[in-house]
Amino acid sequence: MATNGTANGAASSTANGSTSNGTSDTSPLHILIAGAGIGGLTAALALRQEGHKVTLFERSQLARETGAAIHLAPNSNGILRRLGIFAEKFGSNTCDFITEYDKDSNLVRKIPVGRMAGMWANPWLLAHRVQLHEQLKKAATGAEGKGTPSVLMVGVKVVDFDVENATLTLDGGEVVKGDVLLGADGVHSVARGKINTEIKPFPCEQNAFRFLLPKETALAVPGFEKFLKDEGELAFWYGLKRRVVFYPTSNNTLLNFVCMHPAAESNANAAGADWDQGASVETLVKCYDGFDPVLVDLLKKADPKTLKVWPLLDMDELPIWHKGRLALLGDAAHPFLPHQGQGAGVAMEDGAAIACVLPLGTPREEIPERLALYDKIRHFRATEIQRVSRVLGMDKKDHGVDHQAFTAYNFGHDEFDNARQKFREYQWAKNPQVYQRMPTAFGPTPGPRQDHLGRPRNGKESLFVTTSIKFKTTRTALQTLFPPGREGYSFLSPASVATASFSHTTLNGMDWLGGKGYDHLGLYIHGVKYTKPDGTYMPVLFENLADPIITGRDELGMPKIYSTIETERSGDSVTIKAGWQGTQWGLFSISGLSASESQEGGAVSGEQDAGLIVHRYIPSVGRESKGKAESDYAVFTPTGEEDVKAEVSSVKTSQTAEIKLDAGDWKSLPTLHHVVERLAELPVLAIISAKVVEGKGVPDVSHARPV
């Protein structure tokens, strides 16, 4: 028997590295589940597939029951299919018709639901409950399949839970320790009492008989064959405070009957077992005295050995389903009346949601808040279906429920999709100070300043090689590259000459690019100020990779555009070629490089100015908004506030350099001609200096800010 100990000696998670869950601890959780019904086994299977160790404790011996079938509506069937279980393979058949009769078998309505099957992502099936349970048990505990097989202990009763220490006590006195406790122990849940002692299930003044009958037996009842003309038919007979429901299963060879009636007319112990209380055929028949005699004759065919009766129990909404490291699911949290056939399906949804909020890598210290998230995800939907099931059990026809709308609410749901999205939003919300970029549907976008969960990057190990050519030109030419019509840009000096640099940087070992890198080439105009801050103004920055162009434009307001950039290094010379789709527009060359002892800070502009100035502009959307801006302001990145300081390893300098620019025409440079043409207008009065600086440590420029 499973006893004390956690899975694989697991301990609290640490903070090195990262997984898809955003943590470093990839050790599995040990999850203890009280109850191995459909909800408990679904949770076990889903958690197993997440990579966890699961142990289930079932008080019964799981002997084969023979008297029940189950709805697998599209929402619950979708859960099974996601987990690799296809009910068609073990005899489940489609539900094709819903037919309603009054107690005298007068037809009220017949709905060909099979024709509407295309509305739903998964088929509506009618399954044999035992076969479904066997398949879930096999998938959860069998040797085949993803993950470690779950351990199933039968004939053991859980009598106590320690919600803070994640231990449970068995009726034999053994204490079992895990990381998470799940109470899937049914309507008479022991686990529920650890969360709330006030709210308990209560009889709703109705009981239900249930039995299976071979279709051939039903066909032998005179007159009943007319009710079996269509396969896959779910049929109802309604009388005062009572109804009979039947539907086929096992490839339409068995008929499942559920017969609801006033509780006083049959003997069922509401405090006892839920499903396995025996009943007499005589009592069954008496309850439906006054119904169509053909139907009553059919009820007489019930096998007294397998005929069961169970009390229909209801329960007020449980405000909270979790406490500490314990969470409830299925009937333990929300027992359903059977009037929608959704009880087992919603329990399956609970199991799926639990697995979604506890992926492999879940930090153990986060378990209580993850279980609270599970509760938040599931609570409203389960409670709403519970409420409507209660209403649909009333004789009152005008109950205010829009059947079509609520069928869509039930069937059109996929809990894996829903819970995974809610879990993503939970992860994103843990760090609200993140960069949000298009496409926003996918959450925080990884980039140079954050990972996929919005956590800061560190560029200490990234490598850079910056090649720059500083030249003398005219102030009047350079100032034509200030943003037109915007006040505030000026040169610090009134002189008619000014300096600028073409600076190229090759980056490598970038964590956010999987260890790879890219190149950028920009024009940096020195000695500029915008209102108050002064520094180097950059009118344009060319880059050869889309990812940094997008992140830099969106997050920093950088004026980035695409260009091919190639570098050739040979001995004491370096050549940089810039182009577009095979057309070269720029050639920057340096020769005669020699080692220098000068102290360099590794600035991408080539100079240690007070900071970098750019102008952010984002146009408004739409033809009617041409010429209007959503963003239009200066951005300043001060020197000295970098998160990572560059460590320079090599500096080479030269006085021999050349700049060649060819704007071509609109055909050869259809997206760059207007830019390169303006750059080519800059007179190069003299080369002041050229250098190549190599080092390690690349700041993420996150200290950029609007002016």
mmCIF file with all atom_site columns, C-alpha atoms in Angstrom, residues 211-284:
data_model
loop_
_atom_site.group_PDB
_atom_site.id
_atom_site.type_symbol
_atom_site.label_atom_id
_atom_site.label_alt_id
_atom_site.label_comp_id
_atom_site.label_asym_id
_atom_site.label_entity_id
_atom_site.label_seq_id
_atom_site.pdbx_PDB_ins_code
_atom_site.Cartn_x
_atom_site.Cartn_y
_atom_site.Cartn_z
_atom_site.occupancy
_atom_site.B_iso_or_equiv
_atom_site.pdbx_formal_charge
_atom_site.auth_seq_id
_atom_site.auth_comp_id
_atom_site.auth_asym_id
_atom_site.auth_atom_id
_atom_site.pdbx_PDB_model_num
ATOM 1  C CA . PHE A 1 211 ? -32.022 -0.883 -15.129 1.00 0.00 ? 211 PHE A CA 1
ATOM 2  C CA . LEU A 1 212 ? -30.690 -2.156 -18.439 1.00 0.00 ? 212 LEU A CA 1
ATOM 3  C CA . LEU A 1 213 ? -32.797 -4.285 -20.734 1.00 0.00 ? 213 LEU A CA 1
ATOM 4  C CA . PRO A 1 214 ? -31.742 -6.075 -23.915 1.00 0.00 ? 214 PRO A CA 1
ATOM 5  C CA . LYS A 1 215 ? -33.363 -4.483 -26.927 1.00 0.00 ? 215 LYS A CA 1
ATOM 6  C CA . GLU A 1 216 ? -34.631 -7.856 -28.082 1.00 0.00 ? 216 GLU A CA 1
ATOM 7  C CA . THR A 1 217 ? -36.532 -8.208 -24.792 1.00 0.00 ? 217 THR A CA 1
ATOM 8  C CA . ALA A 1 218 ? -38.175 -4.837 -25.324 1.00 0.00 ? 218 ALA A CA 1
ATOM 9  C CA . LEU A 1 219 ? -39.104 -5.745 -28.907 1.00 0.00 ? 219 LEU A CA 1
ATOM 10 C CA . ALA A 1 220 ? -40.910 -8.806 -27.572 1.00 0.00 ? 220 ALA A CA 1
ATOM 11 C CA . VAL A 1 221 ? -43.293 -6.612 -25.566 1.00 0.00 ? 221 VAL A CA 1
ATOM 12 C CA . PRO A 1 222 ? -46.447 -6.250 -27.702 1.00 0.00 ? 222 PRO A CA 1
ATOM 13 C CA . GLY A 1 223 ? -46.809 -2.720 -28.969 1.00 0.00 ? 223 GLY A CA 1
ATOM 14 C CA . PHE A 1 224 ? -43.425 -1.477 -27.766 1.00 0.00 ? 224 PHE A CA 1
ATOM 15 C CA . GLU A 1 225 ? -41.688 -1.970 -31.101 1.00 0.00 ? 225 GLU A CA 1
ATOM 16 C CA . LYS A 1 226 ? -43.139 1.332  -32.317 1.00 0.00 ? 226 LYS A CA 1
ATOM 17 C CA . PHE A 1 227 ? -40.890 3.116  -29.817 1.00 0.00 ? 227 PHE A CA 1
ATOM 18 C CA . LEU A 1 228 ? -37.793 1.393  -31.208 1.00 0.00 ? 228 LEU A CA 1
ATOM 19 C CA . LYS A 1 229 ? -38.065 2.247  -34.894 1.00 0.00 ? 229 LYS A CA 1
ATOM 20 C CA . ASP A 1 230 ? -35.182 4.711  -34.771 1.00 0.00 ? 230 ASP A CA 1
ATOM 21 C CA . GLU A 1 231 ? -31.787 3.805  -33.400 1.00 0.00 ? 231 GLU A CA 1
ATOM 22 C CA . GLY A 1 232 ? -30.018 6.248  -31.141 1.00 0.00 ? 232 GLY A CA 1
ATOM 23 C CA . GLU A 1 233 ? -33.299 7.567  -29.732 1.00 0.00 ? 233 GLU A CA 1
ATOM 24 C CA . LEU A 1 234 ? -33.499 9.228  -26.309 1.00 0.00 ? 234 LEU A CA 1
ATOM 25 C CA . ALA A 1 235 ? -37.155 8.994  -25.233 1.00 0.00 ? 235 ALA A CA 1
ATOM 26 C CA . PHE A 1 236 ? -39.108 10.585 -22.370 1.00 0.00 ? 236 PHE A CA 1
ATOM 27 C CA . TRP A 1 237 ? -42.560 9.885  -20.925 1.00 0.00 ? 237 TRP A CA 1
ATOM 28 C CA . TYR A 1 238 ? -43.811 12.664 -18.652 1.00 0.00 ? 238 TYR A CA 1
ATOM 29 C CA . GLY A 1 239 ? -46.446 12.324 -15.954 1.00 0.00 ? 239 GLY A CA 1
ATOM 30 C CA . LEU A 1 240 ? -47.249 14.251 -12.788 1.00 0.00 ? 240 LEU A CA 1
ATOM 31 C CA . LYS A 1 241 ? -44.117 14.287 -10.588 1.00 0.00 ? 241 LYS A CA 1
ATOM 32 C CA . ARG A 1 242 ? -42.695 11.329 -12.477 1.00 0.00 ? 242 ARG A CA 1
ATOM 33 C CA . ARG A 1 243 ? -41.078 10.479 -15.778 1.00 0.00 ? 243 ARG A CA 1
ATOM 34 C CA . VAL A 1 244 ? -39.524 7.543  -17.625 1.00 0.00 ? 244 VAL A CA 1
ATOM 35 C CA . VAL A 1 245 ? -36.406 7.971  -19.724 1.00 0.00 ? 245 VAL A CA 1
ATOM 36 C CA . PHE A 1 246 ? -34.709 5.394  -21.907 1.00 0.00 ? 246 PHE A CA 1
ATOM 37 C CA . TYR A 1 247 ? -31.906 5.416  -24.419 1.00 0.00 ? 247 TYR A CA 1
ATOM 38 C CA . PRO A 1 248 ? -29.809 2.751  -26.161 1.00 0.00 ? 248 PRO A CA 1
ATOM 39 C CA . THR A 1 249 ? -26.183 1.870  -25.613 1.00 0.00 ? 249 THR A CA 1
ATOM 40 C CA . SER A 1 250 ? -23.725 -0.877 -26.584 1.00 0.00 ? 250 SER A CA 1
ATOM 41 C CA . ASN A 1 251 ? -24.269 -0.436 -30.315 1.00 0.00 ? 251 ASN A CA 1
ATOM 42 C CA . ASN A 1 252 ? -28.038 -0.076 -29.790 1.00 0.00 ? 252 ASN A CA 1
ATOM 43 C CA . THR A 1 253 ? -28.315 -3.566 -28.259 1.00 0.00 ? 253 THR A CA 1
ATOM 44 C CA . LEU A 1 254 ? -29.125 -2.493 -24.687 1.00 0.00 ? 254 LEU A CA 1
ATOM 45 C CA . LEU A 1 255 ? -31.711 -0.031 -23.432 1.00 0.00 ? 255 LEU A CA 1
ATOM 46 C CA . ASN A 1 256 ? -30.965 2.014  -20.339 1.00 0.00 ? 256 ASN A CA 1
ATOM 47 C CA . PHE A 1 257 ? -34.014 3.027  -18.275 1.00 0.00 ? 257 PHE A CA 1
ATOM 48 C CA . VAL A 1 258 ? -34.146 5.754  -15.626 1.00 0.00 ? 258 VAL A CA 1
ATOM 49 C CA . CYS A 1 259 ? -37.527 6.141  -13.932 1.00 0.00 ? 259 CYS A CA 1
ATOM 50 C CA . MET A 1 260 ? -37.971 9.142  -11.634 1.00 0.00 ? 260 MET A CA 1
ATOM 51 C CA . HIS A 1 261 ? -40.837 9.251  -9.152  1.00 0.00 ? 261 HIS A CA 1
ATOM 52 C CA . PRO A 1 262 ? -41.871 10.586 -5.721  1.00 0.00 ? 262 PRO A CA 1
ATOM 53 C CA . ALA A 1 263 ? -39.469 9.323  -3.066  1.00 0.00 ? 263 ALA A CA 1
ATOM 54 C CA . ALA A 1 264 ? -42.254 8.198  -0.770  1.00 0.00 ? 264 ALA A CA 1
ATOM 55 C CA . GLU A 1 265 ? -43.280 5.536  -3.294  1.00 0.00 ? 265 GLU A CA 1
ATOM 56 C CA . SER A 1 266 ? -40.025 3.581  -3.178  1.00 0.00 ? 266 SER A CA 1
ATOM 57 C CA . ASN A 1 267 ? -37.557 2.612  -0.520  1.00 0.00 ? 267 ASN A CA 1
ATOM 58 C CA . ALA A 1 268 ? -34.153 4.274  -0.918  1.00 0.00 ? 268 ALA A CA 1
ATOM 59 C CA . ASN A 1 269 ? -31.866 5.304  1.883   1.00 0.00 ? 269 ASN A CA 1
ATOM 60 C CA . ALA A 1 270 ? -30.695 8.856  1.208   1.00 0.00 ? 270 ALA A CA 1
ATOM 61 C CA . ALA A 1 271 ? -27.780 8.433  3.603   1.00 0.00 ? 271 ALA A CA 1
ATOM 62 C CA . GLY A 1 272 ? -26.685 5.153  2.093   1.00 0.00 ? 272 GLY A CA 1
ATOM 63 C CA . ALA A 1 273 ? -24.943 4.106  -1.080  1.00 0.00 ? 273 ALA A CA 1
ATOM 64 C CA . ASP A 1 274 ? -25.735 6.147  -4.123  1.00 0.00 ? 274 ASP A CA 1
ATOM 65 C CA . TRP A 1 275 ? -26.333 3.652  -6.868  1.00 0.00 ? 275 TRP A CA 1
ATOM 66 C CA . ASP A 1 276 ? -26.515 0.066  -5.661  1.00 0.00 ? 276 ASP A CA 1
ATOM 67 C CA . GLN A 1 277 ? -29.671 -0.161 -3.551  1.00 0.00 ? 277 GLN A CA 1
ATOM 68 C CA . GLY A 1 278 ? -31.935 -2.980 -4.673  1.00 0.00 ? 278 GLY A CA 1
ATOM 69 C CA . ALA A 1 279 ? -35.598 -2.514 -5.588  1.00 0.00 ? 279 ALA A CA 1
ATOM 70 C CA . SER A 1 280 ? -38.589 -4.660 -6.511  1.00 0.00 ? 280 SER A CA 1
ATOM 71 C CA . VAL A 1 281 ? -40.262 -4.834 -9.899  1.00 0.00 ? 281 VAL A CA 1
ATOM 72 C CA . GLU A 1 282 ? -43.632 -4.608 -8.183  1.00 0.00 ? 282 GLU A CA 1
ATOM 73 C CA . THR A 1 283 ? -42.735 -1.233 -6.665  1.00 0.00 ? 283 THR A CA 1
ATOM 74 C CA . LEU A 1 284 ? -41.465 0.003  -10.020 1.00 0.00 ? 284 LEU A CA 1
#
